[in-house]
Coordinates of C-alpha atoms in Angstrom, one line a residue:
Chain A
Q6 CA -180.7 7.9 -65.5
K7 CA -181.7 10.5 -62.9
E8 CA -185.3 11.6 -62.8
V9 CA -184.3 15.2 -63.0
E10 CA -181.1 16.5 -64.6
Q11 CA -179.7 20.0 -63.9
D12 CA -176.3 21.4 -64.9
P13 CA -174.6 22.3 -61.6
G14 CA -172.6 25.1 -63.2
P15 CA -171.1 27.2 -61.9
L16 CA -172.5 29.9 -64.2
S17 CA -171.1 33.4 -64.1
V18 CA -172.6 36.3 -66.1
P19 CA -172.3 40.1 -66.0
E20 CA -174.9 42.3 -64.4
G21 CA -177.8 43.1 -66.8
A22 CA -177.5 39.9 -68.8
I23 CA -180.3 37.4 -69.4
V24 CA -179.8 34.2 -67.5
S25 CA -181.2 30.9 -68.7
L26 CA -181.4 27.9 -66.3
N27 CA -182.6 24.6 -67.4
C28 CA -183.7 21.1 -66.3
T29 CA -184.7 18.0 -68.1
Y30 CA -186.7 15.2 -66.6
S31 CA -187.6 11.6 -67.5
N32 CA -190.9 11.0 -65.7
S33 CA -193.8 12.1 -67.9
A34 CA -196.2 11.8 -64.9
F35 CA -194.8 15.0 -63.3
Q36 CA -197.6 17.5 -63.1
Y37 CA -196.1 20.6 -61.5
F38 CA -192.8 22.3 -61.7
M39 CA -191.1 24.7 -59.4
W40 CA -188.0 26.8 -59.3
Y41 CA -186.4 27.5 -55.9
R42 CA -183.6 30.0 -55.1
Q43 CA -181.2 29.2 -52.3
Y44 CA -178.8 31.6 -50.8
S45 CA -175.7 30.3 -49.1
R46 CA -176.5 28.7 -45.7
K47 CA -180.2 29.3 -46.1
G48 CA -183.2 27.2 -46.9
P49 CA -184.7 27.2 -50.4
E50 CA -187.4 29.8 -51.2
L51 CA -190.0 29.3 -53.9
L52 CA -189.6 31.5 -57.0
M53 CA -192.0 30.2 -59.6
Y54 CA -194.6 27.5 -59.7
T55 CA -196.1 26.2 -63.0
Y56 CA -198.7 23.5 -63.7
S57 CA -198.9 23.3 -67.4
S58 CA -196.8 23.7 -70.5
G59 CA -196.1 27.3 -71.6
N60 CA -194.7 30.4 -70.0
K61 CA -195.3 32.1 -66.7
E62 CA -193.9 35.5 -66.0
D63 CA -193.3 37.2 -62.6
G64 CA -191.3 40.4 -62.8
R65 CA -187.9 39.7 -64.1
F66 CA -188.5 35.9 -63.9
T67 CA -190.1 33.7 -66.6
A68 CA -190.6 30.0 -66.1
Q69 CA -191.1 27.9 -69.2
V70 CA -192.4 24.3 -69.4
D71 CA -192.3 22.1 -72.4
K72 CA -193.9 18.8 -71.4
S73 CA -193.5 17.2 -74.8
S74 CA -189.7 17.6 -74.6
K75 CA -189.6 17.1 -70.8
Y76 CA -187.7 20.4 -70.5
I77 CA -188.2 23.3 -68.2
S78 CA -186.4 26.7 -68.1
L79 CA -186.1 29.7 -65.8
F80 CA -185.1 33.0 -67.4
I81 CA -183.9 35.9 -65.4
R82 CA -183.9 39.3 -67.2
D83 CA -181.8 42.3 -66.2
S84 CA -179.8 40.1 -63.8
Q85 CA -178.6 41.7 -60.6
P86 CA -175.7 40.7 -58.2
S87 CA -178.5 40.0 -55.6
D88 CA -179.6 37.2 -58.0
S89 CA -176.4 35.3 -57.2
A90 CA -177.6 32.1 -55.6
T91 CA -178.1 28.4 -56.3
Y92 CA -181.3 27.7 -58.3
L93 CA -183.0 24.4 -57.9
C94 CA -185.7 23.0 -60.1
A95 CA -188.2 20.7 -58.6
M96 CA -191.1 18.7 -59.9
G97 CA -193.8 16.4 -58.6
Q98 CA -197.1 14.8 -59.1
G99 CA -200.2 14.8 -56.9
A100 CA -199.3 14.9 -53.2
Q101 CA -196.2 12.9 -53.7
K102 CA -192.7 14.1 -52.7
L103 CA -190.9 16.6 -54.9
V104 CA -187.9 15.5 -56.9
F105 CA -185.1 18.1 -57.0
G106 CA -182.5 18.9 -59.6
Q107 CA -178.9 19.2 -58.4
G108 CA -179.0 23.0 -58.4
T109 CA -177.1 25.5 -60.6
R110 CA -174.8 27.9 -58.8
L111 CA -175.2 31.3 -60.4
T112 CA -173.0 34.4 -59.9
I113 CA -173.9 37.8 -61.3
Y114 CA -170.8 40.0 -61.3
P115 CA -171.0 43.9 -61.5
Chain B
G5 CA -196.3 34.5 -46.7
A6 CA -196.4 31.4 -44.6
V7 CA -193.4 30.7 -42.5
V8 CA -191.7 27.6 -41.4
S9 CA -189.4 28.0 -38.4
Q10 CA -186.5 25.6 -37.9
H11 CA -184.5 25.5 -34.7
P12 CA -181.7 25.4 -33.9
S13 CA -180.1 27.0 -36.9
R14 CA -176.7 25.8 -35.9
V15 CA -175.6 23.1 -33.5
I16 CA -172.3 21.7 -32.6
C17 CA -172.2 18.5 -30.6
K18 CA -169.8 15.8 -29.5
S19 CA -169.7 12.4 -31.2
G20 CA -172.1 10.0 -29.5
T21 CA -174.6 12.5 -28.4
S22 CA -178.1 13.0 -29.8
V23 CA -179.4 16.2 -31.3
K24 CA -183.0 17.2 -31.9
I25 CA -184.1 19.7 -34.6
E26 CA -187.5 21.2 -34.6
C27 CA -189.6 22.3 -37.5
R28 CA -192.7 24.4 -36.9
S29 CA -195.3 25.8 -39.3
L30 CA -196.1 29.1 -37.8
D31 CA -199.4 30.1 -39.5
F32 CA -200.8 27.1 -41.2
Q33 CA -201.4 23.4 -40.4
A34 CA -198.9 21.1 -42.0
T35 CA -200.4 17.7 -42.7
T36 CA -197.1 16.6 -44.2
M37 CA -193.6 17.5 -43.4
F38 CA -190.4 16.5 -45.2
W39 CA -186.9 16.3 -43.9
Y40 CA -183.9 16.8 -46.3
R41 CA -180.2 16.6 -46.0
Q42 CA -177.9 18.8 -48.1
F43 CA -174.2 18.3 -48.5
P44 CA -172.1 21.3 -49.6
K45 CA -172.8 22.3 -53.2
K46 CA -175.2 19.5 -53.6
S47 CA -179.0 19.3 -54.0
L48 CA -181.5 18.4 -51.3
M49 CA -181.7 14.7 -50.5
L50 CA -185.0 13.6 -49.2
M51 CA -184.6 11.6 -46.0
A52 CA -188.2 11.0 -44.9
T53 CA -191.8 12.1 -45.2
S54 CA -193.8 12.5 -42.0
N55 CA -197.6 12.7 -41.8
E56 CA -199.2 14.0 -38.6
G57 CA -200.1 11.2 -36.2
S58 CA -198.4 8.4 -38.2
K59 CA -195.0 6.9 -38.6
A60 CA -192.6 8.6 -41.0
T61 CA -191.8 7.0 -44.3
Y62 CA -188.0 6.8 -44.9
E63 CA -186.2 6.9 -48.2
Q64 CA -184.1 4.0 -49.2
G65 CA -180.7 4.1 -47.4
V66 CA -181.8 6.3 -44.5
E67 CA -181.6 4.6 -41.1
K68 CA -184.8 5.1 -39.3
D69 CA -183.2 4.2 -35.9
K70 CA -180.5 6.8 -36.6
F71 CA -182.8 9.6 -37.7
L72 CA -185.9 9.6 -35.5
I73 CA -188.8 11.6 -36.8
N74 CA -191.8 12.6 -34.8
H75 CA -194.8 14.5 -36.2
A76 CA -196.9 14.8 -33.1
S77 CA -199.0 17.8 -34.1
L78 CA -200.1 19.7 -37.2
T79 CA -197.5 22.4 -36.6
L80 CA -194.5 20.5 -35.3
S81 CA -192.2 17.8 -36.5
T82 CA -188.9 16.9 -35.0
L83 CA -185.8 15.1 -36.3
T84 CA -183.5 13.5 -33.7
V85 CA -180.0 12.5 -34.9
T86 CA -179.1 9.7 -32.4
S87 CA -175.6 8.8 -31.5
A88 CA -174.3 11.4 -33.9
H89 CA -171.0 10.9 -35.7
P90 CA -168.8 13.3 -37.7
E91 CA -170.2 11.9 -40.9
D92 CA -173.7 13.1 -39.8
S93 CA -172.4 16.7 -40.1
S94 CA -174.6 18.3 -42.7
F95 CA -177.3 20.9 -43.4
Y96 CA -180.7 19.6 -42.5
I97 CA -183.8 21.3 -44.0
C98 CA -187.4 20.7 -43.3
S99 CA -190.4 21.6 -45.5
A100 CA -194.0 21.7 -44.6
R101 CA -197.0 21.3 -46.8
D102 CA -200.0 23.5 -46.1
G103 CA -203.0 21.1 -45.6
L104 CA -205.4 23.6 -47.1
T105 CA -203.6 25.0 -50.1
G106 CA -201.0 22.2 -50.8
E107 CA -198.2 24.8 -51.0
L108 CA -194.8 23.7 -49.7
F109 CA -192.7 26.0 -47.5
F110 CA -189.1 25.4 -46.4
G111 CA -187.4 26.1 -43.1
E112 CA -184.2 28.0 -43.0
G113 CA -182.2 24.9 -42.3
S114 CA -180.1 23.6 -39.4
R115 CA -176.4 23.2 -39.7
L116 CA -175.1 20.2 -37.6
T117 CA -171.5 19.8 -36.8
V118 CA -170.4 16.7 -35.0
L119 CA -166.9 16.9 -33.4

């Protein structure tokens, strides 16, 4: 079993829709959780960072962590074509290396 | 925000040659840098972790003699792909951890094509 599971998609939704991206994990020691966005041929950029269970909101983005279920989500409201990218979840503990999900390819069409 | 510069962004080389990729943290000191490899439509695969002034720690299955990593200063790490072969063609990405804040920043990546 992989430490982090993420549906690779592809996921295609119309502009303005709410997008839900998810990851599950098996290591209960993970302490912090991130979502990265990666445009084609570019390096990943950090979108959201959460440390505890619950919700964290930043503009159109909401990150949700449920440690009891080992499940994290990223919601994108009022999705835009510019949100089309690959979204990677990542998690870690202490100063150790991050473990990445496979990434979900998202396309927002006008 | 903090920036990690990776150079070159693209390199094409002949089989058998060596290629060096640089990763620099521009406005912070990076105590730890990570090197990843990414195949098309796949996630990042951690190759090695390098700490300034010490030998890199390689992930299982990554040849340390093939992928030489040097982290000589708090702002620079280099990855050298030695005796490159076409199967080494990939997207290589570095990330750097800010020694003060612990935040992790990624470079823009380097696309290597070996002919």
